[in-house]
CSV table of C-alpha atoms and ligand atoms in Angstrom, one decimal:
chain,number,residue,atom,x,y,z
A,240,MET,CA,10.7,-20.3,21.4
A,241,THR,CA,7.8,-21.1,20.1
A,242,SER,CA,6.7,-17.1,21.6
A,243,GLY,CA,9.7,-15.9,19.8
A,244,LEU,CA,8.5,-18.1,16.6
A,245,LEU,CA,5.3,-16.2,16.8
A,246,VAL,CA,6.8,-12.8,17.5
A,247,SER,CA,9.0,-13.7,14.7
A,248,ARG,CA,5.7,-14.7,12.6
A,249,ARG,CA,3.6,-11.7,13.5
A,250,GLN,CA,6.7,-9.3,12.4
A,251,LEU,CA,6.8,-10.9,9.4
A,252,LEU,CA,3.2,-10.6,8.7
A,253,ALA,CA,3.1,-6.9,9.6
A,254,GLY,CA,5.7,-5.6,7.9
A,255,VAL,CA,6.9,-2.6,9.8
A,256,VAL,CA,3.7,-2.0,11.1
A,257,GLY,CA,3.6,-2.9,15.1
A,258,VAL,CA,0.6,-5.3,16.1
A,259,GLY,CA,-1.2,-4.8,19.1
A,260,ALA,CA,-3.0,-7.7,19.1
A,261,ALA,CA,-2.3,-11.6,20.1
A,262,ALA,CA,-5.1,-12.4,16.9
A,263,GLY,CA,-5.2,-13.1,13.9
A,264,LEU,CA,-2.0,-15.3,13.1
A,265,SER,CA,-3.5,-16.5,9.8
A,266,ALA,CA,-0.9,-18.5,8.4
A,267,CYS,CA,-2.8,-18.0,4.9
A,268,GLY,CA,-1.6,-15.0,3.7
A,269,LEU,CA,-4.7,-14.4,2.1
A,270,GLY,CA,-6.5,-14.4,4.8
A,271,PRO,CA,-7.6,-11.6,6.7
A,272,GLY,CA,-4.1,-9.8,7.8
A,273,PRO,CA,-3.9,-9.1,11.0
A,274,ASN,CA,-7.3,-7.4,12.9
A,275,PRO,CA,-9.0,-5.9,10.0
A,276,VAL,CA,-10.4,-3.2,10.3
A,277,GLY,CA,-14.4,-4.2,10.4
A,278,ALA,CA,-17.7,-3.0,8.8
A,279,SER,CA,-17.8,-0.6,11.5
A,280,ALA,CA,-14.4,1.5,10.9
A,281,ILE,CA,-15.6,1.1,7.2
A,282,ALA,CA,-19.2,2.7,7.5
A,283,ALA,CA,-17.6,5.8,10.4
A,284,ALA,CA,-15.1,7.0,7.2
A,285,GLU,CA,-18.4,7.2,5.5
A,286,SER,CA,-20.4,8.1,7.6
A,287,ALA,CA,-17.4,11.3,7.6
A,288,ARG,CA,-17.4,12.0,4.0
A,289,ALA,CA,-18.0,15.4,3.1
A,290,THR,CA,-21.5,15.1,1.0
A,291,THR,CA,-23.3,17.5,-1.5
A,292,GLY,CA,-26.7,15.7,-0.5
A,293,LYS,CA,-28.4,14.9,-3.9
A,294,VAL,CA,-28.3,11.5,-5.0
A,295,ARG,CA,-27.4,10.4,-9.1
A,296,ASP,CA,-28.8,7.2,-9.9
A,297,PHE,CA,-27.8,4.8,-12.8
A,298,VAL,CA,-28.4,1.9,-14.0
A,299,LEU,CA,-25.2,-0.2,-15.6
A,300,ARG,CA,-26.0,-4.0,-16.9
A,301,ALA,CA,-22.7,-5.9,-18.8
A,302,ALA,CA,-23.5,-8.3,-21.6
A,303,PRO,CA,-23.0,-9.8,-24.5
A,304,ALA,CA,-23.0,-7.4,-27.1
A,305,GLN,CA,-22.0,-6.5,-31.0
A,306,VAL,CA,-20.0,-3.6,-30.9
A,307,ASP,CA,-19.1,-2.1,-34.7
A,308,LEU,CA,-15.5,-1.1,-34.1
A,309,GLY,CA,-15.3,0.8,-37.2
A,310,GLY,CA,-15.6,-1.6,-40.6
A,311,THR,CA,-15.2,-5.0,-37.6
A,312,VAL,CA,-18.7,-6.3,-36.2
A,313,VAL,CA,-17.6,-7.7,-33.5
A,314,THR,CA,-19.3,-9.4,-31.0
A,315,THR,CA,-17.8,-9.3,-26.6
A,316,TRP,CA,-19.1,-8.1,-23.7
A,317,ALA,CA,-20.4,-4.7,-23.5
A,318,TYR,CA,-21.8,-2.9,-20.4
A,319,GLY,CA,-25.0,-1.8,-22.4
A,320,ASP,CA,-24.2,-2.0,-26.2
A,321,SER,CA,-21.6,0.5,-26.3
A,322,LEU,CA,-17.9,0.6,-26.7
A,323,PRO,CA,-16.7,2.8,-24.3
A,324,GLY,CA,-19.9,2.0,-22.1
A,325,THR,CA,-21.3,5.0,-21.5
A,326,ALA,CA,-20.2,8.0,-18.8
A,327,PHE,CA,-21.5,7.6,-15.8
A,328,ARG,CA,-21.2,11.1,-14.4
A,329,ALA,CA,-21.7,13.2,-10.7
A,330,THR,CA,-20.5,15.4,-8.9
A,331,ALA,CA,-18.1,15.7,-6.1
A,332,GLY,CA,-19.6,14.9,-2.9
A,333,ASP,CA,-22.4,13.7,-4.0
A,334,ARG,CA,-23.9,9.6,-3.8
A,335,VAL,CA,-24.4,7.4,-6.3
A,336,ARG,CA,-26.3,4.6,-6.6
A,337,VAL,CA,-25.3,1.9,-9.4
A,338,ALA,CA,-28.4,-0.6,-10.3
A,339,PHE,CA,-26.2,-3.1,-11.9
A,340,GLY,CA,-27.5,-6.3,-13.9
A,341,ASN,CA,-24.6,-9.2,-14.7
A,342,GLU,CA,-26.2,-10.9,-17.9
A,343,LEU,CA,-22.9,-12.0,-18.8
A,344,PRO,CA,-22.6,-16.2,-18.5
A,345,GLU,CA,-20.0,-16.5,-16.0
A,346,ALA,CA,-19.6,-13.3,-12.2
A,347,THR,CA,-17.8,-10.4,-12.9
A,348,SER,CA,-17.4,-7.4,-11.4
A,349,VAL,CA,-17.0,-4.1,-11.4
A,350,HIS,CA,-14.3,-1.3,-9.4
A,351,TRP,CA,-15.1,2.7,-9.8
A,352,HIS,CA,-10.7,2.9,-10.7
A,353,GLY,CA,-9.3,5.8,-8.8
A,354,LEU,CA,-12.5,6.8,-7.1
A,355,ALA,CA,-11.6,6.6,-2.6
A,356,ILE,CA,-14.7,5.5,-1.7
A,357,ARG,CA,-15.6,2.9,0.6
A,358,ASN,CA,-14.2,-0.3,1.3
A,359,ASP,CA,-16.7,-2.6,0.3
A,360,MET,CA,-18.1,-0.5,-3.4
A,361,ASP,CA,-14.9,-1.2,-4.3
A,362,GLY,CA,-15.6,-4.3,-6.4
A,363,VAL,CA,-12.8,-6.8,-5.7
A,364,PRO,CA,-14.9,-10.0,-5.3
A,365,GLY,CA,-13.0,-12.1,-2.5
A,366,VAL,CA,-11.5,-8.8,-0.9
A,367,THR,CA,-14.0,-6.4,-0.7
A,368,THR,CA,-17.1,-6.9,-2.8
A,369,PRO,CA,-18.8,-10.0,-3.3
A,370,GLU,CA,-19.4,-11.2,-6.6
A,371,VAL,CA,-22.3,-11.0,-9.8
A,372,ALA,CA,-23.0,-14.3,-10.3
A,373,ALA,CA,-24.3,-15.0,-14.0
A,374,GLY,CA,-27.5,-13.5,-13.7
A,375,GLY,CA,-27.5,-11.3,-11.2
A,376,SER,CA,-26.7,-8.5,-9.7
A,377,PHE,CA,-26.3,-5.2,-7.2
A,378,GLY,CA,-26.7,-2.4,-5.4
A,379,PHE,CA,-23.7,0.1,-4.8
A,380,ASP,CA,-24.1,3.2,-3.4
A,381,PHE,CA,-21.6,5.2,-1.8
A,382,VAL,CA,-20.5,8.5,-2.1
A,383,VAL,CA,-17.9,10.2,-4.3
A,384,PRO,CA,-15.6,12.7,-2.5
A,385,ASP,CA,-12.8,13.9,-5.1
A,386,PRO,CA,-13.6,15.4,-8.6
A,387,GLY,CA,-11.7,14.3,-12.3
A,388,THR,CA,-11.2,11.9,-14.8
A,389,TYR,CA,-12.0,8.0,-13.6
A,390,TRP,CA,-13.5,5.4,-15.2
A,391,PHE,CA,-14.3,1.6,-14.1
A,392,HIS,CA,-14.2,-1.4,-15.1
A,393,PRO,CA,-14.5,-5.6,-13.9
A,394,HIS,CA,-11.6,-6.4,-10.8
A,395,HIS,CA,-11.9,-10.1,-12.6
A,396,GLY,CA,-9.9,-12.4,-14.6
A,397,MET,CA,-9.3,-11.1,-17.7
A,398,GLN,CA,-12.4,-9.5,-18.6
A,399,LEU,CA,-11.3,-6.0,-18.6
A,400,ASP,CA,-9.5,-7.3,-22.5
A,401,ARG,CA,-13.2,-7.4,-23.6
A,402,GLY,CA,-15.5,-4.0,-23.8
A,403,LEU,CA,-15.9,-3.9,-20.5
A,404,TYR,CA,-14.7,-0.5,-19.4
A,405,ALA,CA,-16.8,3.1,-19.2
A,406,PRO,CA,-15.4,6.7,-18.0
A,407,PHE,CA,-17.0,7.9,-14.7
A,408,ILE,CA,-16.2,11.6,-14.9
A,409,VAL,CA,-16.8,13.7,-11.1
A,410,ASP,CA,-17.2,17.1,-12.3
A,411,ASP,CA,-16.1,19.6,-9.8
A,412,PRO,CA,-17.9,22.4,-8.1
A,413,ALA,CA,-15.8,24.7,-7.0
A,414,ASP,CA,-14.1,25.1,-10.7
A,415,PRO,CA,-16.6,25.5,-13.7
A,416,GLY,CA,-14.2,24.7,-16.9
A,417,ASP,CA,-12.2,27.1,-18.5
A,418,TYR,CA,-13.0,25.7,-21.7
A,419,ASP,CA,-15.5,25.2,-25.0
A,420,HIS,CA,-16.2,21.8,-25.0
A,421,GLU,CA,-15.0,18.3,-23.1
A,422,TRP,CA,-14.0,14.8,-25.3
A,423,VAL,CA,-13.3,11.9,-23.3
A,424,VAL,CA,-10.5,9.8,-24.9
A,425,VAL,CA,-10.8,6.5,-23.9
A,426,LEU,CA,-7.7,4.3,-25.3
A,427,ASP,CA,-7.9,0.4,-26.3
A,428,ASP,CA,-5.9,-2.1,-27.4
A,429,TRP,CA,-8.8,-4.6,-28.9
A,430,THR,CA,-8.2,-8.1,-30.1
A,431,ASP,CA,-11.6,-10.0,-28.7
A,432,ASP,CA,-13.1,-11.4,-32.1
A,433,VAL,CA,-10.3,-10.1,-34.3
A,434,GLY,CA,-7.6,-12.0,-33.0
A,435,PRO,CA,-8.0,-14.5,-30.0
A,436,SER,CA,-10.1,-13.7,-27.4
A,437,PRO,CA,-7.8,-13.1,-24.0
A,438,GLU,CA,-8.2,-15.8,-22.0
A,439,GLN,CA,-6.8,-18.0,-24.9
A,440,ILE,CA,-3.8,-15.7,-25.2
A,441,TYR,CA,-3.3,-16.0,-20.9
A,442,ALA,CA,-3.1,-19.0,-21.8
A,443,ASP,CA,-1.2,-19.4,-24.3
A,444,LEU,CA,1.0,-17.3,-22.4
A,445,LYS,CA,1.2,-19.7,-19.8
A,446,ALA,CA,1.6,-23.0,-21.7
A,447,ALA,CA,4.3,-21.1,-23.9
A,448,GLY,CA,6.0,-19.4,-21.4
A,449,GLY,CA,6.8,-16.5,-23.3
A,450,SER,CA,8.4,-17.6,-25.8
A,451,GLY,CA,6.6,-16.0,-28.4
A,452,GLY,CA,5.8,-16.9,-31.8
A,453,MET,CA,2.7,-17.3,-31.4
A,454,GLY,CA,-0.1,-15.7,-32.6
A,455,GLY,CA,-1.7,-12.6,-30.3
A,456,MET,CA,1.4,-12.7,-28.8
A,457,ASN,CA,4.6,-10.0,-28.5
A,458,GLY,CA,7.7,-12.6,-27.6
A,459,MET,CA,10.5,-10.6,-26.6
A,460,GLY,CA,11.8,-8.4,-29.6
A,461,GLY,CA,9.2,-5.2,-28.6
A,462,MET,CA,11.4,-2.3,-28.5
A,463,ASP,CA,10.4,1.4,-29.1
A,464,GLY,CA,13.7,2.9,-29.3
A,465,MET,CA,13.7,5.1,-26.6
A,466,GLY,CA,15.2,3.4,-24.1
A,467,GLY,CA,14.5,0.3,-24.6
A,468,MET,CA,10.8,0.2,-23.8
A,469,ASP,CA,9.8,-3.0,-24.4
A,470,GLY,CA,6.3,-2.5,-24.9
A,471,GLY,CA,4.2,-5.6,-23.6
A,472,ASP,CA,2.9,-9.2,-23.5
A,473,VAL,CA,0.5,-9.3,-26.4
A,474,THR,CA,0.4,-7.8,-30.2
A,475,TYR,CA,-3.3,-6.7,-31.0
A,476,PRO,CA,-5.3,-6.7,-34.2
A,477,LEU,CA,-6.8,-3.4,-34.1
A,478,TYR,CA,-5.9,0.0,-31.2
A,479,LEU,CA,-9.3,1.8,-30.1
A,480,VAL,CA,-10.0,5.7,-29.7
A,481,ASN,CA,-13.0,5.6,-28.2
A,482,GLY,CA,-13.4,2.6,-29.4
A,483,ARG,CA,-13.2,3.3,-33.1
A,484,ALA,CA,-10.3,2.3,-35.6
A,485,PRO,CA,-8.4,4.5,-38.2
A,486,ASN,CA,-10.5,3.0,-40.5
A,487,ASP,CA,-13.6,5.1,-38.9
A,488,PRO,CA,-13.2,6.4,-37.0
A,489,ASP,CA,-14.9,9.1,-33.9
A,490,VAL,CA,-14.7,12.4,-35.4
A,491,LEU,CA,-15.0,15.1,-32.5
A,492,THR,CA,-15.9,18.7,-33.6
A,493,ALA,CA,-15.6,21.7,-32.5
A,494,LYS,CA,-15.2,25.7,-34.0
A,495,PRO,CA,-11.0,27.3,-34.7
A,496,GLY,CA,-10.5,28.5,-32.0
A,497,GLN,CA,-12.2,26.9,-29.2
A,498,ARG,CA,-10.3,25.4,-26.1
A,499,VAL,CA,-11.5,21.8,-25.3
A,500,ARG,CA,-10.4,20.3,-22.1
A,501,LEU,CA,-9.3,16.5,-23.3
A,502,ARG,CA,-9.4,13.9,-21.1
A,503,PHE,CA,-7.9,10.9,-22.3
A,504,ILE,CA,-7.8,7.8,-20.1
A,505,ASN,CA,-5.6,4.0,-21.1
A,506,ALA,CA,-8.4,1.7,-20.9
A,507,GLY,CA,-6.2,-0.6,-22.6
A,508,ALA,CA,-4.7,-4.3,-21.1
A,509,ASP,CA,-1.1,-4.4,-22.3
A,510,THR,CA,-1.0,-1.3,-23.4
A,511,ILE,CA,1.0,1.4,-23.6
A,512,PHE,CA,-0.1,4.7,-25.4
A,513,ASP,CA,1.7,7.4,-26.5
A,514,VAL,CA,-0.9,10.3,-27.3
A,515,ALA,CA,-0.3,13.7,-29.7
A,516,LEU,CA,-2.6,15.6,-31.5
A,517,ALA,CA,-1.1,16.2,-35.3
A,518,GLY,CA,-0.3,20.7,-35.3
A,519,HIS,CA,-1.5,21.3,-31.7
A,520,ASP,CA,0.7,21.2,-28.2
A,521,LEU,CA,-1.4,20.0,-25.3
A,522,THR,CA,-1.7,21.5,-21.7
A,523,VAL,CA,-1.8,18.1,-19.6
A,524,THR,CA,-3.8,20.2,-16.4
A,525,HIS,CA,-5.1,17.2,-14.5
A,526,THR,CA,-3.4,13.1,-13.8
A,527,ASP,CA,-5.3,10.1,-12.1
A,528,GLY,CA,-8.3,13.4,-10.8
A,529,TYR,CA,-5.5,15.8,-9.5
A,530,PRO,CA,-4.0,19.1,-10.8
A,531,VAL,CA,-0.4,19.7,-11.7
A,532,THR,CA,0.9,22.9,-12.5
A,533,PRO,CA,-0.1,23.2,-16.6
A,534,VAL,CA,2.5,21.8,-18.3
A,535,THR,CA,2.3,22.1,-22.1
A,536,THR,CA,3.7,19.3,-24.6
A,537,SER,CA,3.7,17.6,-28.5
A,538,LEU,CA,3.5,14.1,-26.8
A,539,LEU,CA,2.1,12.3,-23.6
A,540,ARG,CA,3.2,8.5,-22.3
A,541,ILE,CA,-0.2,7.7,-20.6
A,542,GLY,CA,-0.4,3.7,-19.1
A,543,MET,CA,-2.6,1.2,-19.0
A,544,GLY,CA,-5.1,2.6,-16.0
A,545,GLU,CA,-4.1,5.9,-16.3
A,546,ARG,CA,-5.8,9.3,-16.8
A,547,TYR,CA,-4.4,13.1,-17.9
A,548,ASP,CA,-7.1,16.0,-19.0
A,549,ALA,CA,-4.8,18.6,-21.0
A,550,VAL,CA,-7.2,21.7,-22.3
A,551,VAL,CA,-6.3,22.5,-26.6
A,552,THR,CA,-7.3,25.1,-28.4
A,553,LEU,CA,-8.0,24.5,-32.1
A,554,ALA,CA,-7.0,25.4,-35.4
A,555,ASP,CA,-8.0,25.6,-38.4
A,556,GLY,CA,-8.8,21.9,-40.5
A,557,ALA,CA,-8.7,18.0,-39.8
A,558,PHE,CA,-6.0,16.3,-37.7
A,559,PRO,CA,-5.3,13.5,-36.1
A,560,LEU,CA,-5.8,13.1,-32.6
A,561,VAL,CA,-3.1,9.8,-32.3
A,562,ALA,CA,-2.3,7.0,-30.0
A,563,GLN,CA,0.5,5.2,-30.8
A,564,PRO,CA,0.7,1.9,-28.6
A,565,VAL,CA,4.9,1.5,-27.8
A,566,GLY,CA,6.8,-0.9,-28.6
A,567,LYS,CA,4.1,-2.1,-30.7
A,568,LEU,CA,2.9,-1.8,-34.2
A,569,GLY,CA,-0.1,0.0,-34.9
A,570,GLN,CA,-2.0,3.0,-33.9
A,571,ALA,CA,-5.0,4.0,-32.6
A,572,GLN,CA,-6.5,7.2,-33.4
A,573,ALA,CA,-9.2,9.9,-34.2
A,574,ILE,CA,-9.9,12.7,-36.3
A,575,VAL,CA,-10.4,15.9,-35.0
A,576,ARG,CA,-12.5,18.3,-37.0
A,577,THR,CA,-12.6,22.4,-37.3
A,578,GLY,CA,-13.0,23.0,-40.8
A,579,SER,CA,-13.8,21.2,-44.2
A,580,GLY,CA,-10.4,20.5,-44.6
A,581,THR,CA,-9.5,16.9,-45.9
A,582,ALA,CA,-8.5,14.3,-42.5
A,583,PRO,CA,-5.6,12.8,-43.4
A,584,MET,CA,-5.1,9.2,-43.8
A,585,ALA,CA,-6.1,6.6,-41.3
A,586,ARG,CA,-1.9,5.8,-39.8
A,587,TRP,CA,-0.6,8.8,-41.2
A,588,ARG,CA,1.8,9.1,-38.6
A,589,PRO,CA,2.0,13.1,-37.3
A,590,SER,CA,5.4,14.2,-36.5
A,591,GLU,CA,4.8,14.9,-33.2
A,592,LEU,CA,5.1,11.0,-32.3
A,593,ASP,CA,9.1,11.6,-32.8
A,594,ALA,CA,8.8,13.8,-29.7
A,595,TYR,CA,9.8,12.1,-26.1
A,596,PRO,CA,6.9,12.0,-24.9
A,597,LEU,CA,6.3,13.9,-21.4
A,598,THR,CA,6.0,11.4,-18.3
A,599,VAL,CA,4.8,12.0,-14.8
A,600,ASP,CA,8.7,13.0,-13.9
A,601,ALA,CA,7.4,16.6,-15.2
A,602,LEU,CA,4.5,17.2,-13.4
A,603,ARG,CA,4.2,18.6,-10.4
A,604,ALA,CA,1.1,18.8,-7.8
A,605,ASP,CA,-1.0,21.4,-7.7
A,606,PRO,CA,0.2,23.3,-4.6
A,607,GLY,CA,-3.6,22.9,-3.4
A,608,THR,CA,-3.5,18.9,-4.0
A,609,ALA,CA,-0.2,18.0,-2.3
A,610,LEU,CA,-1.2,15.7,1.1
A,611,PRO,CA,0.1,16.8,4.6
A,612,ALA,CA,4.4,17.2,4.3
A,613,LYS,CA,5.1,14.4,6.8
A,614,ASP,CA,7.3,11.7,7.9
A,615,PRO,CA,5.8,8.5,7.3
A,616,ASP,CA,5.5,5.8,10.0
A,617,SER,CA,5.6,3.3,7.8
A,618,VAL,CA,7.8,2.6,4.5
A,619,GLN,CA,6.6,-0.5,3.0
A,620,ASP,CA,8.2,-2.2,0.3
A,621,LEU,CA,7.0,-3.4,-3.3
A,622,LEU,CA,10.0,-5.0,-5.6
A,623,LEU,CA,8.6,-5.7,-9.0
A,624,SER,CA,10.0,-8.9,-11.2
A,625,GLY,CA,8.7,-12.1,-13.1
A,626,SER,CA,9.4,-13.7,-16.0
A,627,MET,CA,8.5,-14.1,-19.3
A,628,GLY,CA,9.3,-17.8,-19.0
A,629,PRO,CA,7.0,-19.3,-16.8
A,630,TYR,CA,4.6,-16.5,-17.5
A,631,VAL,CA,4.8,-15.2,-14.0
A,632,TRP,CA,4.4,-11.7,-12.3
A,633,THR,CA,5.4,-10.6,-8.5
A,634,ILE,CA,5.2,-8.9,-6.0
A,635,ASN,CA,7.8,-9.1,-3.5
A,636,GLY,CA,9.1,-12.3,-4.6
A,637,ARG,CA,5.6,-13.8,-4.5
A,638,THR,CA,2.6,-13.9,-6.1
A,639,TYR,CA,-0.2,-13.2,-5.6
A,640,ASP,CA,-2.1,-16.7,-4.4
A,641,ASP,CA,0.8,-16.4,-1.8
A,642,THR,CA,0.8,-12.6,-0.9
A,643,VAL,CA,1.4,-11.4,2.5
A,644,PRO,CA,-0.3,-8.0,2.3
A,645,LEU,CA,1.2,-4.6,3.1
A,646,THR,CA,-0.4,-3.1,6.2
A,647,ILE,CA,-1.3,0.2,8.1
A,648,ARG,CA,-2.8,1.8,10.4
A,649,GLN,CA,-5.8,4.5,9.7
A,650,GLY,CA,-4.0,7.8,10.1
A,651,GLN,CA,-1.0,6.5,9.3
A,652,ALA,CA,1.4,8.1,7.1
A,653,GLY,CA,2.8,5.1,4.9
A,654,ARG,CA,5.5,4.5,2.0
A,655,LEU,CA,5.4,2.9,-0.8
A,656,ARG,CA,9.0,2.3,-2.4
A,657,ILE,CA,8.4,0.2,-5.6
A,658,ARG,CA,11.2,-0.7,-6.9
A,659,ASN,CA,11.1,-2.4,-10.9
A,660,MET,CA,13.3,-5.5,-10.7
A,661,SER,CA,12.3,-6.0,-14.7
A,662,MET,CA,12.8,-5.1,-17.9
A,663,MET,CA,9.7,-4.4,-18.4
A,664,PRO,CA,7.5,-0.8,-17.0
A,665,HIS,CA,4.8,-2.1,-14.8
A,666,PRO,CA,1.3,0.4,-14.1
A,667,ILE,CA,1.7,0.4,-10.1
A,668,HIS,CA,-2.5,1.4,-9.4
A,669,LEU,CA,-2.9,1.6,-4.8
A,670,HIS,CA,-7.2,1.4,-4.9
A,671,GLY,CA,-9.1,3.7,-2.4
A,672,HIS,CA,-6.0,6.1,-2.5
A,673,THR,CA,-4.6,9.0,-4.5
A,674,PHE,CA,-0.6,8.7,-3.5
A,675,GLN,CA,1.9,11.5,-4.3
A,676,LEU,CA,4.7,10.8,-6.3
A,677,GLY,CA,8.1,11.5,-4.2
A,678,SER,CA,7.4,12.6,-0.5
A,679,ALA,CA,4.3,13.7,1.0
A,680,GLY,CA,4.2,17.5,0.7
A,681,GLY,CA,6.3,18.0,-1.4
A,682,THR,CA,6.4,18.6,-6.0
A,683,GLY,CA,5.0,15.8,-7.0
A,684,PRO,CA,2.2,14.8,-8.6
A,685,ARG,CA,-1.6,12.7,-7.1
A,686,LYS,CA,-2.2,10.1,-8.5
A,687,ASP,CA,-3.8,6.1,-8.3
A,688,THR,CA,-1.6,4.9,-11.2
A,689,VAL,CA,2.0,5.7,-11.4
A,690,LEU,CA,4.6,3.5,-14.7
A,691,VAL,CA,7.2,2.5,-12.9
A,692,PRO,CA,9.4,2.2,-16.1
A,693,ALA,CA,12.1,-1.0,-16.5
A,694,MET,CA,15.1,-1.5,-13.8
A,695,GLY,CA,13.3,2.4,-12.2
A,696,ALA,CA,12.5,2.8,-9.1
A,697,VAL,CA,9.6,5.2,-7.2
A,698,ASP,CA,8.8,6.2,-3.5
A,699,VAL,CA,5.1,7.6,-3.3
A,700,ASP,CA,3.4,8.4,0.2
A,701,PHE,CA,-0.1,8.2,1.0
A,702,ALA,CA,-2.1,9.3,4.5
A,703,ALA,CA,-4.1,6.0,5.7
A,704,GLU,CA,-8.0,7.9,5.8
A,705,ASN,CA,-9.8,4.9,4.0
A,706,PRO,CA,-9.8,2.3,6.1
A,707,GLY,CA,-10.4,-1.0,4.4
A,708,GLN,CA,-8.4,-4.4,2.5
A,709,TRP,CA,-7.6,-2.6,-1.3
A,710,MET,CA,-5.6,-4.1,-4.1
A,711,VAL,CA,-1.6,-3.2,-4.9
A,712,HIS,CA,-1.2,-4.2,-8.3
A,713,CYS,CA,0.2,-3.8,-11.9
A,714,HIS,CA,-2.8,-3.0,-14.2
A,715,ASN,CA,-1.0,-4.6,-16.8
A,716,ALA,CA,-4.5,-7.0,-17.5
A,717,TYR,CA,-1.8,-10.3,-17.4
A,718,HIS,CA,0.2,-9.9,-15.3
A,719,ALA,CA,-1.9,-9.3,-13.0
A,720,GLU,CA,-3.8,-12.1,-13.8
A,721,ALA,CA,-0.4,-14.0,-13.7
A,722,GLY,CA,0.1,-12.5,-9.8
A,723,MET,CA,1.4,-8.9,-10.3
A,724,MET,CA,-1.2,-8.3,-6.9
A,725,THR,CA,-1.3,-7.6,-3.3
A,726,ARG,CA,-2.9,-5.5,-0.8
A,727,LEU,CA,-2.7,-3.1,1.5
A,728,ASP,CA,-4.7,-3.8,4.8
A,729,TYR,CA,-5.9,-2.0,7.0
A,730,VAL,CA,-5.3,-3.3,11.5
A,731,THR,CA,-5.6,-2.3,14.2
B,1363,LIG,CU1,3.7,-5.1,-14.8
């Protein structure tokens, strides 16, 4: 009887993956899974990565800062003194070293979002990389494997909803790019030092059980008229493009007829954005770093943590580049200027916002970037659910402190069946991998963050080639903090 119970327990811990050995029967969901891979597997994976032999050294400082949001100066936390922080730039295969100093009054971490780097540099305290204490420092050192648009931010409480974010652009030596300019466009929802702090909003959501009505909370009413999508849990006083509010926006300049590559990053904590450039169509070329068959749209939906690249040929004049928070009032805006025309007023609403937004369903992987076709060795479910009262968000019915990690063995083909049982969309992010929507070898795009619609379902396949313990979580910072996280553990 005892051994029967043990077998059941092991099967439960291991999901559908068999377990070879007897050790590792941790009763605590957060403890190491059965036989977690160790440092040697992580080091071996790192030494197997193709490298250019070039080393890029960066210095990064997280510190309190005064930032001008465009007429509103706030005291917040930022990387350096700018919002967004200064972009990192490297070439695929470069070894990146980051001398990080934490001048914040509390511990922090740096997570390199979307980069499939070595596990022990992934920046998740308690799982991959030690947290960096107040006044402390840490030296990151990793090879960046894949080109594309990435970014970095803390993986620590509600810190992401302050000003701690910056782009990380990885160039493709095989693709110099057919465009005259490249603009990184970072979207954000802002409350710190204008409205309540992120920590206060989270505390209010927990205390009120999400019944709504208090400052900072969105209540249950957010609907955008497109399938009744609830936009988020938080009402923000400001929405930003490149750290600027619409009153005094970022101005991006070029000449008429020039081709521009736009690299969109949604750094918001609780806001999905629909993005349009007035008077222009956007030709979407990449998502989450990976190329797709180009598709043209006037409106593009971007969930938290997602990135999209688009090219556009610019007309003559001044055009608002608008990001509409889905299900919320307000607008983020920059200005694209190629001529001497009058800039449109702040919060002018271009007709492109009335179009139906392009979402991942319309994207096809560039054929060269599909995963090798393979039936999954391991199929595991991620059921997303939660409630506003009490304010709790779960994966497979459990909050993170009670989670049963998913498991995989190195070399296996994995499938995650993500089922959203809630009335809100959730951007689900897998660290350390870029999965393929649908099935491996199919036509779905490669991504690391996928916006799963309310009551919707998405299957993703991944190749288990990056050993370690990896977070799988909702990229709504409030949902993650309220429990909507689990792990994918490589086991032997
Ligand atoms: Cu969520």
